[in-house]
């Protein structure tokens, strides 16, 4: 993982695992509107993502967005797999979910997610949220992570 500030990254490598095709499409459209060079890889479920992340000789994402409620392997299972894998555990992970359950927020925080974003219903708010998350310097953000800056409020 590249730990330099995002302003110095030539291309920010981003992965999204979400089983909802419309949500993946809106996420892609939002990221394309942001004035930042990104490469987005999308996955239909957590198992597809984990299969990809464990391939030999791939360029790992700088940031992974995980939907919590997916078939086959959900976002929580992916988060725990990522944090338990020494080759992946420094990767920044954003939970990207419709759930606003305190239990889900707390569980993902305890299990090592870097930020929790409720999926906005409005496209401009979605674009704004994604842009703010992409601009975070994760090297410094994770060292100051606490419950107050974990939940991103739109």
Tab-separated table of C-alpha atoms in Angstrom, residues 17-107:
chain	number	residue	atom	x	y	z
A	17	UNK	CA	-17.527	-4.872	-3.236
A	18	UNK	CA	-21.304	-4.434	-3.481
A	19	UNK	CA	-23.935	-6.913	-4.661
A	20	UNK	CA	-26.310	-4.168	-5.870
A	21	UNK	CA	-25.653	-3.427	-9.545
A	22	UNK	CA	-27.300	0.026	-9.353
A	23	UNK	CA	-25.155	0.973	-6.351
A	24	UNK	CA	-21.994	-0.121	-8.193
A	25	UNK	CA	-23.028	1.926	-11.243
A	26	UNK	CA	-23.770	5.057	-9.162
A	27	UNK	CA	-20.486	4.651	-7.280
A	28	UNK	CA	-18.606	4.410	-10.609
A	29	UNK	CA	-20.387	7.505	-11.970
A	30	UNK	CA	-19.612	9.446	-8.786
A	31	UNK	CA	-15.941	8.490	-8.801
A	32	UNK	CA	-15.649	9.449	-12.497
A	33	UNK	CA	-16.900	12.968	-11.659
A	34	UNK	CA	-14.261	13.486	-8.981
A	35	UNK	CA	-11.163	15.374	-10.087
A	36	UNK	CA	-8.772	12.694	-8.941
A	37	UNK	CA	-7.044	9.979	-10.902
A	38	UNK	CA	-8.498	6.686	-9.760
A	39	UNK	CA	-8.712	3.124	-10.971
A	40	UNK	CA	-11.897	1.471	-9.733
A	41	UNK	CA	-12.326	-2.287	-9.579
A	42	UNK	CA	-15.798	-3.546	-8.683
A	43	UNK	CA	-16.856	-6.903	-7.295
A	44	UNK	CA	-20.342	-8.437	-7.012
A	45	UNK	CA	-19.739	-9.930	-3.568
A	46	UNK	CA	-17.132	-10.303	-0.881
A	47	UNK	CA	-15.874	-13.651	-2.124
A	48	UNK	CA	-15.018	-12.174	-5.539
A	49	UNK	CA	-13.121	-9.389	-3.789
A	50	UNK	CA	-11.187	-11.741	-1.501
A	51	UNK	CA	-10.352	-14.071	-4.411
A	52	UNK	CA	-8.916	-11.049	-6.252
A	53	UNK	CA	-6.996	-9.678	-3.249
A	54	UNK	CA	-5.228	-12.981	-2.718
A	55	UNK	CA	-4.090	-13.416	-6.324
A	56	UNK	CA	-0.299	-13.383	-6.703
A	57	UNK	CA	1.398	-10.276	-8.114
A	58	UNK	CA	-1.589	-7.921	-8.168
A	59	UNK	CA	-1.464	-4.235	-7.332
A	60	UNK	CA	-3.418	-4.049	-4.088
A	61	UNK	CA	-6.014	-1.304	-3.699
A	62	UNK	CA	-5.126	1.741	-1.630
A	63	UNK	CA	-8.698	1.731	-0.353
A	64	UNK	CA	-11.501	-0.852	-0.279
A	65	UNK	CA	-15.197	0.031	0.042
A	66	UNK	CA	-17.252	-2.829	1.509
A	67	UNK	CA	-21.018	-3.190	1.534
A	68	UNK	CA	-22.050	-5.067	4.677
A	69	UNK	CA	-24.985	-7.050	3.322
A	70	UNK	CA	-23.804	-9.213	0.442
A	71	UNK	CA	-24.408	-12.862	-0.417
A	72	UNK	CA	-21.691	-15.543	-0.291
A	73	UNK	CA	-19.285	-13.451	1.840
A	74	UNK	CA	-20.539	-10.298	3.523
A	75	UNK	CA	-18.618	-7.111	4.275
A	76	UNK	CA	-17.962	-8.021	7.917
A	77	UNK	CA	-16.418	-11.359	6.887
A	78	UNK	CA	-14.258	-9.568	4.300
A	79	UNK	CA	-13.155	-6.996	6.865
A	80	UNK	CA	-12.088	-9.729	9.281
A	81	UNK	CA	-10.303	-11.664	6.493
A	82	UNK	CA	-8.443	-8.494	5.445
A	83	UNK	CA	-7.412	-7.615	9.010
A	84	UNK	CA	-6.273	-11.203	9.699
A	85	UNK	CA	-4.140	-11.428	6.546
A	86	UNK	CA	-0.602	-10.020	7.046
A	87	UNK	CA	-0.388	-9.129	3.339
A	88	UNK	CA	-3.632	-7.117	3.431
A	89	UNK	CA	-4.050	-5.852	6.982
A	90	UNK	CA	-2.651	-2.351	6.398
A	91	UNK	CA	-5.141	-1.656	3.601
A	92	UNK	CA	-7.634	1.150	4.322
A	93	UNK	CA	-11.192	-0.197	4.525
A	94	UNK	CA	-14.329	1.913	4.266
A	95	UNK	CA	-17.641	0.318	5.178
A	96	UNK	CA	-20.232	1.540	2.685
A	97	UNK	CA	-23.679	0.428	3.770
A	98	UNK	CA	-27.351	1.331	3.985
A	99	UNK	CA	-27.310	0.095	7.580
A	100	UNK	CA	-27.259	2.780	10.250
A	101	UNK	CA	-27.470	0.193	13.023
A	102	UNK	CA	-25.313	1.106	16.022
A	103	UNK	CA	-24.447	-2.587	16.324
A	104	UNK	CA	-23.100	-2.701	12.739
A	105	UNK	CA	-21.171	0.547	13.219
A	106	UNK	CA	-19.655	-0.664	16.498
A	107	UNK	CA	-18.797	-4.134	15.131
